[in-house]
Coordinates of C-alpha atoms and ligand atoms in Angstrom, one line a residue:
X1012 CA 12.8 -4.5 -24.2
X1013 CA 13.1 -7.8 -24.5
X1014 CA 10.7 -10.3 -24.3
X1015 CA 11.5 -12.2 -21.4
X1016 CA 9.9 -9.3 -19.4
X1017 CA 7.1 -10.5 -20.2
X1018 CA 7.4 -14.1 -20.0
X1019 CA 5.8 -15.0 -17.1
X1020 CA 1.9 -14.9 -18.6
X1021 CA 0.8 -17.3 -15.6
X1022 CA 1.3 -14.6 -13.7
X1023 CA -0.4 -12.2 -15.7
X1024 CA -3.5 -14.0 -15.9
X1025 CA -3.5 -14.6 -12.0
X1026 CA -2.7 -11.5 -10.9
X1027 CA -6.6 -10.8 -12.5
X1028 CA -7.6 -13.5 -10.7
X1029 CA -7.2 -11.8 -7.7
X1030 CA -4.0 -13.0 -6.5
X1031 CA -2.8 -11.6 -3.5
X1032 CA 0.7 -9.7 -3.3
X1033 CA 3.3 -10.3 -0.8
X1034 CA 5.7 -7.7 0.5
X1035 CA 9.2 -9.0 1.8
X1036 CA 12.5 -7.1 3.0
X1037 CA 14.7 -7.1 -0.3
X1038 CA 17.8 -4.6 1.0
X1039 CA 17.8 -2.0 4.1
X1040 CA 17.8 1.3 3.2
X1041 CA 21.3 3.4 3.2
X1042 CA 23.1 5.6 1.2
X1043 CA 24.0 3.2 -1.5
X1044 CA 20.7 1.4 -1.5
X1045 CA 18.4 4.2 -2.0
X1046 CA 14.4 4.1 -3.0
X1047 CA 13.3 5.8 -5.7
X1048 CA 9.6 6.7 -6.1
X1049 CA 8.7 3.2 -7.9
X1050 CA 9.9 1.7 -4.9
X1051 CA 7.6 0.0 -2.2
X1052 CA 9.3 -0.3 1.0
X1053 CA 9.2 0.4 4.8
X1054 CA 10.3 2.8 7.2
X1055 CA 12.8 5.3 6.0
X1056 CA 12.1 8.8 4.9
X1057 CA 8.7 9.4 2.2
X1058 CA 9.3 10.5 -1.0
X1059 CA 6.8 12.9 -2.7
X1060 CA 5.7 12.3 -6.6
X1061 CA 7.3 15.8 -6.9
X1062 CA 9.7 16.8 -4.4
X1063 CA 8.4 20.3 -4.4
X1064 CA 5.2 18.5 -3.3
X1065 CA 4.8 17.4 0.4
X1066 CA 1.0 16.7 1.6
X1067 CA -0.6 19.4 3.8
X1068 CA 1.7 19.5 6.8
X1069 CA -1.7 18.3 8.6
X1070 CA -2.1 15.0 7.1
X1071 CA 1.0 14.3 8.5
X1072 CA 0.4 14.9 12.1
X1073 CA -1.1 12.6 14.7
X1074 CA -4.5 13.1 15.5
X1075 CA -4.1 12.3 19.4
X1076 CA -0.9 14.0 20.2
X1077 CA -0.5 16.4 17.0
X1078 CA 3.2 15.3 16.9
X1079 CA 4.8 14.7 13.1
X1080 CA 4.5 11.1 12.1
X1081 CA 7.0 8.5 11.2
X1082 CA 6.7 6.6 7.8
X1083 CA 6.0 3.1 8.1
X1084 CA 5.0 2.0 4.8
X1085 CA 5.5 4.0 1.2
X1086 CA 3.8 1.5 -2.0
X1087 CA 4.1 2.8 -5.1
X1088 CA 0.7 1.6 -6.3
X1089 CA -0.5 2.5 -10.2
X1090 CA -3.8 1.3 -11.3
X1091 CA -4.2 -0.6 -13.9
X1092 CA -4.9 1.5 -17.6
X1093 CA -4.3 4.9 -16.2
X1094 CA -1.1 6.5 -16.8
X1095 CA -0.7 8.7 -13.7
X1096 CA 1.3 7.9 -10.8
X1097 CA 0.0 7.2 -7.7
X1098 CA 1.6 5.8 -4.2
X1099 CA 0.3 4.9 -0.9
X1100 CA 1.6 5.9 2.3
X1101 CA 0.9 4.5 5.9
X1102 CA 2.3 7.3 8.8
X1103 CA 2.2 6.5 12.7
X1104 CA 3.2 8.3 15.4
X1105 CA 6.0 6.9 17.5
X1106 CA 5.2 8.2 21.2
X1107 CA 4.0 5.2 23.0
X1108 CA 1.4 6.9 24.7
X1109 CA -0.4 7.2 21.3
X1110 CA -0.7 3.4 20.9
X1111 CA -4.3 2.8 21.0
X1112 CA -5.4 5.9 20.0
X1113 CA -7.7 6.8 16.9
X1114 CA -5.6 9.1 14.7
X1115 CA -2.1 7.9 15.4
X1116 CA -2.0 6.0 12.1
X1117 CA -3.0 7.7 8.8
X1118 CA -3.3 6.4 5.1
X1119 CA -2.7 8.7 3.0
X1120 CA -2.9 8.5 -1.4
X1121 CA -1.0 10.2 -3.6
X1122 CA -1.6 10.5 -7.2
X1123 CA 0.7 13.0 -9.9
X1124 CA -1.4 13.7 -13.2
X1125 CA 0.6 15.6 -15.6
X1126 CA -1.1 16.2 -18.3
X1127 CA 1.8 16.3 -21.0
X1128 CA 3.3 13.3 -19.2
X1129 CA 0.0 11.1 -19.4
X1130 CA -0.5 12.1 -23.0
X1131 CA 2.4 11.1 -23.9
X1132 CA 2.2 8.0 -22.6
X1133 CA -0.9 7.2 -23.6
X1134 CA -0.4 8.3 -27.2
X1135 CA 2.6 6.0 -27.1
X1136 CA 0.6 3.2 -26.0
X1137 CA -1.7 3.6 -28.2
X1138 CA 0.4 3.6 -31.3
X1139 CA 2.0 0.3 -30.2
X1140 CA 0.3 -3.0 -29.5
X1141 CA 0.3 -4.9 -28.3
X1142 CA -0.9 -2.4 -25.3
X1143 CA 0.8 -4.0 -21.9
X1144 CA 3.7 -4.5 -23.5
X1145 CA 4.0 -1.1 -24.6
X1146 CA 3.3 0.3 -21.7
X1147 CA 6.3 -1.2 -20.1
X1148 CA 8.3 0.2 -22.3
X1149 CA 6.9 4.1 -21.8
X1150 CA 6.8 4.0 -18.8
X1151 CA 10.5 3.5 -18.4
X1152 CA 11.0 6.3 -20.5
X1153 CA 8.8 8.9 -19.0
X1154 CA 10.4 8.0 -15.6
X1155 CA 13.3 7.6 -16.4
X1156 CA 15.4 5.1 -14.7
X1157 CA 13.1 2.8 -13.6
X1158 CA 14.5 -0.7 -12.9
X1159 CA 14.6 -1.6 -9.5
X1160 CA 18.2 -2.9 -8.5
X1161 CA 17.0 -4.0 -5.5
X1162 CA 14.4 -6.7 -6.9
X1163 CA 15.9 -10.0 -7.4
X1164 CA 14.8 -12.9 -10.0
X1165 CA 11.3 -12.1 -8.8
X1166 CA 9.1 -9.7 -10.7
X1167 CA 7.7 -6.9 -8.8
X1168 CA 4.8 -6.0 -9.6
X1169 CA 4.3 -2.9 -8.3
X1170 CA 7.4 -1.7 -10.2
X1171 CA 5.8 -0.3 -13.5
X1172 CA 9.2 -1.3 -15.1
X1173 CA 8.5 -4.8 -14.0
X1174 CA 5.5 -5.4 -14.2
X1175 CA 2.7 -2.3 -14.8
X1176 CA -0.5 -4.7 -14.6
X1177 CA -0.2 -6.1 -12.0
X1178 CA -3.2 -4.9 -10.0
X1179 CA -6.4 -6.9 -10.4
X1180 CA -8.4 -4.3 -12.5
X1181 CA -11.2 -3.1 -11.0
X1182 CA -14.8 -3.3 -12.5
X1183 CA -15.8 -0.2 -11.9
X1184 CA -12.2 0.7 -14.1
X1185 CA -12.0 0.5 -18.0
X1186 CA -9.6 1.1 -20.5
X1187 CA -11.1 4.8 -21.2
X1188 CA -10.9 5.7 -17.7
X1189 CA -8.0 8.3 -18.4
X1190 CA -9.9 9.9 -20.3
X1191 CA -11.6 10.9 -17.6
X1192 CA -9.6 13.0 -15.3
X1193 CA -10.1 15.6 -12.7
X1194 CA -12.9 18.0 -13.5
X1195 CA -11.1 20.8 -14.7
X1196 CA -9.5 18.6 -17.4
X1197 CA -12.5 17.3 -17.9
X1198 CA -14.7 20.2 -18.4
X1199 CA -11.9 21.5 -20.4
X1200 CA -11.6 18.5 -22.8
X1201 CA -15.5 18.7 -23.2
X1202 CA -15.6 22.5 -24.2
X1203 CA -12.7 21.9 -27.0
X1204 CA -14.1 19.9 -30.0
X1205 CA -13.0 16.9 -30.2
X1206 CA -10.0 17.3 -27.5
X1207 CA -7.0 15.1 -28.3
X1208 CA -4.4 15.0 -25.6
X1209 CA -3.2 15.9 -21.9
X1210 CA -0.8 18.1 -24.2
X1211 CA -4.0 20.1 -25.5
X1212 CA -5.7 20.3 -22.3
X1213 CA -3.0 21.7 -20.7
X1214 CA -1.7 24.3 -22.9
X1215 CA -5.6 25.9 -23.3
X1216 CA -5.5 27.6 -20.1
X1217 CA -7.1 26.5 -16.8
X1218 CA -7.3 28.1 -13.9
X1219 CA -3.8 28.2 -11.8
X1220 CA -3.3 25.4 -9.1
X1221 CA -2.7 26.1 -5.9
X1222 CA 1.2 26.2 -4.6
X1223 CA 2.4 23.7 -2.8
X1224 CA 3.8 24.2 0.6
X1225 CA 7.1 23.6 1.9
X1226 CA 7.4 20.7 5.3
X1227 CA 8.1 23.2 7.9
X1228 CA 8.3 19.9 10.0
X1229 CA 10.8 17.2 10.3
X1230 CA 9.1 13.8 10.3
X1231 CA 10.9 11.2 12.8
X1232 CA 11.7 7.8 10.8
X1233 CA 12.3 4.6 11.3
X1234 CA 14.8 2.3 10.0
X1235 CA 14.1 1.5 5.9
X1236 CA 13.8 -1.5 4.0
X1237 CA 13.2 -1.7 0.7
X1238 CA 10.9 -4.6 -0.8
X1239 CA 10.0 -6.9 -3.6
X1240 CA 7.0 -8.2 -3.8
X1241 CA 5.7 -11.7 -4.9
X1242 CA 2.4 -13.6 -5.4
X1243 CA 1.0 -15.5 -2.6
X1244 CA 2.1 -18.8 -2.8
X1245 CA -0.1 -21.4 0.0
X1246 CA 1.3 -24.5 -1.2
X1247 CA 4.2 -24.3 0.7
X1248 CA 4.6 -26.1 3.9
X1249 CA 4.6 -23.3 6.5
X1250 CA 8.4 -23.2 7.1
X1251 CA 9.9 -22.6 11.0
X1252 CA 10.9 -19.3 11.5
X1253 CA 15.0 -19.0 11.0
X1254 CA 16.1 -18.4 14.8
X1255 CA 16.3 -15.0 16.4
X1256 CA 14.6 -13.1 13.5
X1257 CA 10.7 -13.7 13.8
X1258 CA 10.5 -15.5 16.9
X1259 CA 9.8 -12.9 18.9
X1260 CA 6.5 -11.9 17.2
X1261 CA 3.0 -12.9 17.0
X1262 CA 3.2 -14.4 13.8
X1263 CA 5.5 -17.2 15.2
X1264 CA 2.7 -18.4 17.4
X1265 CA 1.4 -21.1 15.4
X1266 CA -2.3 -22.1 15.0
X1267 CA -1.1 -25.8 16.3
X1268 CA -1.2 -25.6 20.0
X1269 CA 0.8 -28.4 20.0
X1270 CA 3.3 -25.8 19.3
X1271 CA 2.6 -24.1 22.3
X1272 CA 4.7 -24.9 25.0
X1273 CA 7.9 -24.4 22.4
X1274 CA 6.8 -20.6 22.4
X1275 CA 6.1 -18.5 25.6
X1276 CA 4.4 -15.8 23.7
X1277 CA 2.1 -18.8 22.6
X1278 CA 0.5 -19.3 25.7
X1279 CA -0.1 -15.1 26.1
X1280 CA -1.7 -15.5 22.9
X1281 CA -4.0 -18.7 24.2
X1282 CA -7.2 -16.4 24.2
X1283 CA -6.7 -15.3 20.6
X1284 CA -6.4 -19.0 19.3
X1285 CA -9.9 -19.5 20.1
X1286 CA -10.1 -16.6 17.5
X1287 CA -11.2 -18.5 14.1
X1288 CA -9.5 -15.1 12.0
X1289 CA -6.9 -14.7 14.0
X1290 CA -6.2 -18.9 13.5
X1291 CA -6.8 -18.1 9.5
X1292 CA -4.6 -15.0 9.8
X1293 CA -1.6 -17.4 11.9
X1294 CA -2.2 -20.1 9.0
X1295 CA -1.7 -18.0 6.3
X1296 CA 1.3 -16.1 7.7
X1297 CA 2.9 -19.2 8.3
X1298 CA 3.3 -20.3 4.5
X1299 CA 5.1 -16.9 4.2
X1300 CA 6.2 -16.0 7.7
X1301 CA 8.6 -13.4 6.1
X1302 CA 5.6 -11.4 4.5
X1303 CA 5.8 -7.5 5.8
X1304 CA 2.7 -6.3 3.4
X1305 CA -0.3 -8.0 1.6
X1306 CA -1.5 -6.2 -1.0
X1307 CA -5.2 -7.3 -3.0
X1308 CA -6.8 -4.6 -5.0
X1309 CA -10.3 -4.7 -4.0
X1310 CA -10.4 -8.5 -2.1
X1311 CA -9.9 -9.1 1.6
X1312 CA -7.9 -8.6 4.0
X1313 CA -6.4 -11.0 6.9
X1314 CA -7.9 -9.9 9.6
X1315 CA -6.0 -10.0 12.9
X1316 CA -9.1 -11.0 14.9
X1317 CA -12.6 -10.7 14.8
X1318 CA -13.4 -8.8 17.8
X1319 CA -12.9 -5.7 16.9
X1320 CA -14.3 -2.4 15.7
X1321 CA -12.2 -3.2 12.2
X1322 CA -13.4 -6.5 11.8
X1323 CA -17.3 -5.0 12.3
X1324 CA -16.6 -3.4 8.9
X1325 CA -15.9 -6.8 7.3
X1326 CA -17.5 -9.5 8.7
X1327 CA -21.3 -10.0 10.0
X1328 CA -22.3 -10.5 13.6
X1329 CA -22.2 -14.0 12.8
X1330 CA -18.6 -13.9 11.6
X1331 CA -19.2 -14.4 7.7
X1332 CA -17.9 -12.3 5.4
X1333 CA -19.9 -9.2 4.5
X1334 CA -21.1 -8.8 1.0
X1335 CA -20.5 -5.1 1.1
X1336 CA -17.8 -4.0 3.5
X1337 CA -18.7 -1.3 6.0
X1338 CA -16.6 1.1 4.5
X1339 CA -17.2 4.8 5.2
X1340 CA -17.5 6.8 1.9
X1341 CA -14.6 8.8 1.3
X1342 CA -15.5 12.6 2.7
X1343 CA -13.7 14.1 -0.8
X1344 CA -16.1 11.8 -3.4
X1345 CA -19.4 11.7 -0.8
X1346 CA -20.7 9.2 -3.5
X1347 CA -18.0 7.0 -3.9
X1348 CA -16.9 3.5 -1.9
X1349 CA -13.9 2.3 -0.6
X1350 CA -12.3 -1.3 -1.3
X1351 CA -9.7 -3.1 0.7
X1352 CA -6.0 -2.5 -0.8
X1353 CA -3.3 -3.3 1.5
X1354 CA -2.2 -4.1 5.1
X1355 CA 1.1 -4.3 6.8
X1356 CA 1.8 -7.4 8.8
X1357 CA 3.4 -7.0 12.5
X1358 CA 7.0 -9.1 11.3
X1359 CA 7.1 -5.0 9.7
X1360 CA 7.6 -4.6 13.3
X1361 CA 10.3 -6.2 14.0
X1362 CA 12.2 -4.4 10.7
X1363 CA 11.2 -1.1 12.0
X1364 CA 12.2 -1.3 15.5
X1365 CA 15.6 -3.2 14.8
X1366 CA 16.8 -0.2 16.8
X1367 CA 14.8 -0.2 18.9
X1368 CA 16.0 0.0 22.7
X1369 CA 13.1 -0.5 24.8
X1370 CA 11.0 -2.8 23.7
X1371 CA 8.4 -1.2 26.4
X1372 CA 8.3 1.6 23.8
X1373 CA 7.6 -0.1 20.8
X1374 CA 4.6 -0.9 18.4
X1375 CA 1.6 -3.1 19.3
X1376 CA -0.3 -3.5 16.6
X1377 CA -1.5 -7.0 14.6
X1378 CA -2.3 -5.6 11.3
X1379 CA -2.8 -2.3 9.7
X1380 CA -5.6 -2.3 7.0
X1381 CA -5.9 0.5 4.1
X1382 CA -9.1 0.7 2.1
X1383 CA -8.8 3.3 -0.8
X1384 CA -11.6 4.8 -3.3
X1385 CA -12.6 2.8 -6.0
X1386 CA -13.3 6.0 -8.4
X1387 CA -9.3 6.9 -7.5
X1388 CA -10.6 10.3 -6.8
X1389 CA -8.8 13.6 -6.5
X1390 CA -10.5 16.5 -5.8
X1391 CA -7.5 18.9 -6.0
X1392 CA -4.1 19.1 -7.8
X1393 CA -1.6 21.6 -7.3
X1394 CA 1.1 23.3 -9.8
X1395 CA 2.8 20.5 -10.2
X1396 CA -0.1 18.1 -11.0
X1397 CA 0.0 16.2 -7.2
X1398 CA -2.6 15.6 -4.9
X1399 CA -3.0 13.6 -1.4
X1400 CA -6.3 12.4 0.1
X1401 CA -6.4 10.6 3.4
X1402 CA -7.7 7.3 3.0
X1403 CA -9.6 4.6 5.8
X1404 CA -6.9 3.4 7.5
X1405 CA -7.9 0.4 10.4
X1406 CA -5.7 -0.6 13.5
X1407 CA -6.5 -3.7 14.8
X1408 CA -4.6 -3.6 17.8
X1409 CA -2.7 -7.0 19.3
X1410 CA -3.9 -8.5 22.2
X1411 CA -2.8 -6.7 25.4
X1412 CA -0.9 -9.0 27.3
X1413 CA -1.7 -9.1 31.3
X1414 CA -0.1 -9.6 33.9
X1415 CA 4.4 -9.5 33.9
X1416 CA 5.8 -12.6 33.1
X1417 CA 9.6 -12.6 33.5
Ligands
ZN780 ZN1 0.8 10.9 18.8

């Protein structure tokens, strides 16, 4: 490992400076330009942390129609100073009469804790320092293969082989928290004097872990794109959109009304303008009009509009920015809270629907917003160390457009 992986300390220091993450289309995906797990990318078909280890067939359904789901965004997503892995994964159905409707889009986490694996990897960071850079390095070699030929110049920092620290750290998080694991490990580690390792843990016998089911359903996809990701960068001039491949979506609709009159979808849009978030989230978007994901451990996210049941959660009934979101407590750690992770932006839509025929038929939603627990908390693993949770995931829906204009 050389040490031009790790040259770029500016962004080190920022990304724990809260530094938002941006998502953009790197390749599509085909059979020569396929994701591996470390990958974050959209569309396409999910992959499992073990491949013997779909999620509950249920977590995969739609809640309004029961029909299987369609992948629109898989992040692969490790915390900072654990040594699991763990990925994200944003389903929706695809029938248009499900647009609207609670349930049709579902967060769920994913997190694989082998025990050998983890102690190995810890053990090896350990014995080397300094730590980060180590961690780089084992990484790589437990997964194997983990460069992204995808990525281009830009580090990816959700790419444990380009960058494994690149998530703001939580405060509730510290170095010792994989120590801590799920409770059997746990209980197990406290019963053993002195208990060492994953390794030990796991060879003295807990109880067996539930099999893991095979998909007896075939989810319907979209097309795939693989992405990098890159930190937010505002001090750009917001560029025009290159012709004919975001100018059909909201995000084009400049704040300016100037603007306006260049843009039919402009004037449908007049009444959100007088939106202030939905004028901050058109600002922001247009530094980076390109931008298909944000991603900000534990910050905020850009909210679509305010007048909706999502923004409620966020903002105050003045507008302002809550001091404690309004975050339900995740049902499998009652105690626990959620913070804001990620949210796909709608120029995703346009990626995901490139074939689509009917537009009629297609997605209408302005952002998607997935808050996750703060604890990471997994209340089951099965034989092969993976879990899934659902986590809060929020639809704010675009503006419906009245009236047929031609
Ligand atoms: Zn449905």
């Amino acid at each position: 490992m050389s040490d031009e992986d790790f040259s770029d300390n500016e962004s080190a220091i920022s990304i724990r400076d809260g530094t938002t993450y941006l998502g953009f289309v790197d390749v599509p995906i085909s059979e020569e330009e396929k994701p591996t797990i470390e990958d974050t990318f959209i569309g396409g078909e999910p992959l499992w942390l073990d491949s013997r280890s779909p999620p509950q067939e249920d977590l995969l359904l739609c809640k309004s129609c029961t029909s299987p789901m369609a992948l629109l965004l898989q992040s692969y997503a490790n915390l900072e100073a654990t040594y699991y892995d763990r990925v994200l994964y944003v389903f929706a159905c695809k029938k248009p009469g499900c647009r609207r409707q609670n349930g049709s889009v579902r967060a769920l986490r994913a997190v694989r804790k082998d025990p050998k694996a983890m102690a190995s990897w810890q053990e090896q960071v350990e014995k080397k320092a300094p730590v980060e850079a180590t961690r780089f390095d084992i990484s790589k070699e437990i997964f194997g293969s983990s460069s992204n030929p995808f990525t281009s110049d830009t580090p990816n920092p959700f790419s444990s082989s380009a960058n494994p620290f690149a998530q703001p750290e939580p405060k509730q998080e510290s170095i010792s928290e994989p120590k801590t694991e799920t409770k059997e490990t746990q209980s197990t580690a406290k019963s053993d004097t002195p208990a060492k390792t994953y390794a030990s843990v796991a060879s003295s016998g807990v109880k067996p872990k539930p099999k893991p089911k095979p998909l007896s359903v075939k989810l319907p996809s979209h097309p795939g794109y693989i992405l990098y990701m890159d930190a937010e960068s505002l001090k750009r001039k917001p560029v025009e959109a290159p012709i004919g491949q975001i100018d059909e979506s909201a995000l084009d609709t400049e704040v300016e009304a100037s603007n306006a009159q260049l843009n039919p979808l402009a004037k449908q849009m007049a009444d959100m303008l007088d939106d202030s978030q939905f004028q901050k989230f058109s600002s922001k978007v247009a530094h980076n009009p390109h931008q298909v994901l944000r991603y900000d451990l534990g910050g905020k996210p850009l909210l679509y509009s305010s007048g909706d049941s999502v923004s409620k959660l966020f903002l105050d009934k003045k507008g302002r920015w809550r001091d404690e979101f309004l975050l339900a407590r995740p049902g499998f750690n009652p105690s626990g809270q959620r913070r804001f992770e990620l949210q796909l932006m709608p120029k995703a839509i346009i990626d995901l629907e490139s074939d689509l025929e009917n537009i009629d038929e297609g997605m209408e939603w302005g952002t998607i917003v997935v808050c996750t627990d703060v604890e990471d908390t997994m209340p089951e693993l099965d034989e092969n160390h993976v879990g899934y949770v659902e986590e809060y995931c929020g639809v704010q829906w675009e503006e419906e457009v009245k009236g047929g204009e031609q």
